[in-house]
XYZ file of C-alpha atoms in Angstrom:
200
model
C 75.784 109.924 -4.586
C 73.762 107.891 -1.894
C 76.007 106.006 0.452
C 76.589 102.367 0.493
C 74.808 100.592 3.546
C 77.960 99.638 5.679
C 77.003 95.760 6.939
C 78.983 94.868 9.648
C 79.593 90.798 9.677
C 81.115 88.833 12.513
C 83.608 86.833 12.299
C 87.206 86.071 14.313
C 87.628 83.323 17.059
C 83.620 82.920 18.356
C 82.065 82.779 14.963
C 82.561 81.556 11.164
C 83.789 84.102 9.124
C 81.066 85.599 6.302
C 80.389 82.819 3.784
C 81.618 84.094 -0.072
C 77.878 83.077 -1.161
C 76.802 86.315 2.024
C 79.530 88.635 1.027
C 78.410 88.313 -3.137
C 74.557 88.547 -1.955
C 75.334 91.899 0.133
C 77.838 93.408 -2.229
C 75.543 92.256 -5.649
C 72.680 94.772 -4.088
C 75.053 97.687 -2.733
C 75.889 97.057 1.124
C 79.536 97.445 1.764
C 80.811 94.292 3.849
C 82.767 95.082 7.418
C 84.376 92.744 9.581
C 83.742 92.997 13.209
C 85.313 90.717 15.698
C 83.769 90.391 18.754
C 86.434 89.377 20.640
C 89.112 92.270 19.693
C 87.181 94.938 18.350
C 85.668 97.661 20.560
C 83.425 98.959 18.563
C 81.808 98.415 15.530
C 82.907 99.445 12.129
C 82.777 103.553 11.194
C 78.974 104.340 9.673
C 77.613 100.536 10.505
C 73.994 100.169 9.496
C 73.109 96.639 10.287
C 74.881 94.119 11.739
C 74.712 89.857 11.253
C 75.947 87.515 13.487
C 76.618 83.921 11.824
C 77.308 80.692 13.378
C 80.338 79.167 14.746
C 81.681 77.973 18.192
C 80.991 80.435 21.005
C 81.037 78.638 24.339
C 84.904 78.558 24.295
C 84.908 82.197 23.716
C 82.306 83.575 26.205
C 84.353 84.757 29.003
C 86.541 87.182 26.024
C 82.695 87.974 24.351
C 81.068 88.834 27.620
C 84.740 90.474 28.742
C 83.986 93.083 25.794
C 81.503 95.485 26.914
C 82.165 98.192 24.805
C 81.067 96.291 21.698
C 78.409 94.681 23.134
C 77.068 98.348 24.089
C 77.817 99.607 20.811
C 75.607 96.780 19.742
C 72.543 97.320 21.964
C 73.156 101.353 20.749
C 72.616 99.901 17.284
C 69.305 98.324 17.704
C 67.984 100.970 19.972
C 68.623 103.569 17.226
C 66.472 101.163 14.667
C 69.528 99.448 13.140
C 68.846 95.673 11.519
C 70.102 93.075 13.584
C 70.099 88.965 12.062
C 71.693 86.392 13.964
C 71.078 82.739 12.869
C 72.761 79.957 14.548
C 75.253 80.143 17.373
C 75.302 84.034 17.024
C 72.495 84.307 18.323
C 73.668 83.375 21.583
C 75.468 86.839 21.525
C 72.034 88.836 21.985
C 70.813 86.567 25.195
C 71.124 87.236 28.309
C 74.366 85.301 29.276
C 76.291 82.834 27.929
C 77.566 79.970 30.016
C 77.478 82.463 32.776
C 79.085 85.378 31.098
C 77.362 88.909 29.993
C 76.049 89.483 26.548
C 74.104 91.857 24.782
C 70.607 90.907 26.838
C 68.439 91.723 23.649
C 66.913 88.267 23.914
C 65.171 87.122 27.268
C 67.038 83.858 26.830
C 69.910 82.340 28.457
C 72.679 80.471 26.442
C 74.307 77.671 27.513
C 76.663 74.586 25.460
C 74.613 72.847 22.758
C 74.094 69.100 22.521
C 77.020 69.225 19.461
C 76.499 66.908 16.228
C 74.984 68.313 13.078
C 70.946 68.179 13.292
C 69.341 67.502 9.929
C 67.362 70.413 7.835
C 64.435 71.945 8.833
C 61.532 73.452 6.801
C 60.943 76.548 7.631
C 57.317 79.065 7.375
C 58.157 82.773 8.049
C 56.087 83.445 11.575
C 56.445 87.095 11.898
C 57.781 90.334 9.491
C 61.155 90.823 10.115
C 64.383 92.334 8.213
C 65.128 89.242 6.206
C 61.145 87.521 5.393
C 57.875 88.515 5.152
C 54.977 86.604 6.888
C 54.324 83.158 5.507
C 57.485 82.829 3.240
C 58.701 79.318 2.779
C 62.718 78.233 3.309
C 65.016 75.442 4.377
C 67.587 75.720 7.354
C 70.057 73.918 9.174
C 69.514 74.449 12.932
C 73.049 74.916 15.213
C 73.707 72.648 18.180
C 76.755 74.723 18.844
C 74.344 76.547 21.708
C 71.296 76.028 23.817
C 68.715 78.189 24.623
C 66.464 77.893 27.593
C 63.795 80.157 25.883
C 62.949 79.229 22.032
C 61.173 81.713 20.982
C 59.636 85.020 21.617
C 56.094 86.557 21.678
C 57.004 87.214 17.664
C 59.081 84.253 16.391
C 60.555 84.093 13.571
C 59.832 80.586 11.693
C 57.178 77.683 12.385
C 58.535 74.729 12.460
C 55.843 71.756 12.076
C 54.032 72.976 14.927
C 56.225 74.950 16.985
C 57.334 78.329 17.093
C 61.338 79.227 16.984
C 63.413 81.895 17.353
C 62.228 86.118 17.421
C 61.400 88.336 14.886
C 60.493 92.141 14.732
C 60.934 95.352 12.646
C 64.707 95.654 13.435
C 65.571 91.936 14.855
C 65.662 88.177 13.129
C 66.878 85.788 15.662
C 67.182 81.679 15.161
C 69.191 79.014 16.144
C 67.982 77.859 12.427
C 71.075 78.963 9.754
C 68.992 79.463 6.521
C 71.321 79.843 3.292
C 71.681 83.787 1.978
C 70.218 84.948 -1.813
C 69.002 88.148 -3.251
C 66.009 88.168 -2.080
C 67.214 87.965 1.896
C 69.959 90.513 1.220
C 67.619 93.070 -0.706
C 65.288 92.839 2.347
C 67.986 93.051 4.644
C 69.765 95.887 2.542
C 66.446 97.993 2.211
C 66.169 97.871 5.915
C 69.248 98.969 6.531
C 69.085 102.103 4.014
C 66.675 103.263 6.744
C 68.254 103.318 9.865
C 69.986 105.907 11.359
C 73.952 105.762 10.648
């Protein structure tokens, strides 16, 4: 019997904890769902393929985050050795440089600060680059998270158009966005499929 992709999906005290609607789309095409907190946890869950980082509330939480080394090495291990990686929203403040001063996983060449707060409206989104979760030119609708701040927006490969700027980073192994776009079969089959490949 092939093994179930194990998905690791943060949660705990700096970010929401996996939505039902992610959990169902994962599960419906054969990951199996792990919790990670990256506060407590020191290392990511046994056989982890791919990891996703949601939104939340960070900021309050960076000193604990960048406190944590061990995960966050166990997290740049993972995407050296190929692994999937998708943060959207605040989460993706945990692959920058620093946040509000304090280490994190420097995967990003961005640095994270507190975000302006409120709730900005939706965005429509065009897929800018191939990446783990859409193909190049793909159409969706996001909310973007003022939980964080970046002082870089996007990469050399970003990951959505937006009217007519670029946002966010994209590559084989990597989706990045401050932009939270809502999870279906489609995204989880692509994100599933990618991590069936990588090394466990």
């Amino acid at each position: 019997m092939i093994p179930r992709p194990v998905v690791a999906v943060a949660g705990g005290p700096a970010l929401l904890e996996p939505s039902r609607a992610l959990r169902d789309a994962l599960t419906a095409v054969g990951a199996a769902v792990a919790p990670v907190d990256l506060v407590s946890d020191h290392a990511l869950p046994a056989g982890t393929g791919a990891l996703i980082l949601g939104d939340g509330a960070p900021v309050a939480h960076a000193a604990a985050l960048g406190a944590n080394a061990s995960l966050r090495d166990a997290v740049v291990a993972l995407h050296r050795a190929g692994a999937p990686i998708v943060a959207e929203g605040a989460g993706v403040a945990y692959l920058a440089t620093s946040l509000d001063g304090h280490p994190m996983c420097d995967l990003l060449p961005a640095v994270a600060g507190p975000g302006p707060g409120g709730v900005p409206g939706p965005v429509e989104l065009m897929a800018a680059t191939d990446g783990p979760l859409h193909a190049i030119g793909e159409k969706r609708v996001g909310q973007p998270s003022a939980a964080v701040a970046l002082d870089v927006g996007a990469g050399e490969a970003p990951a959505w158009t937006i009217g007519r700027r670029h946002e966010g980073w994209a590559a084989p192994g990597l989706h990045a966005s401050l932009v939270v776009v809502p999870w279906n079969a489609a995204r989880a089959s692509r994100f599933v499929a990618a991590a069936s490949g990588s090394p466990r």
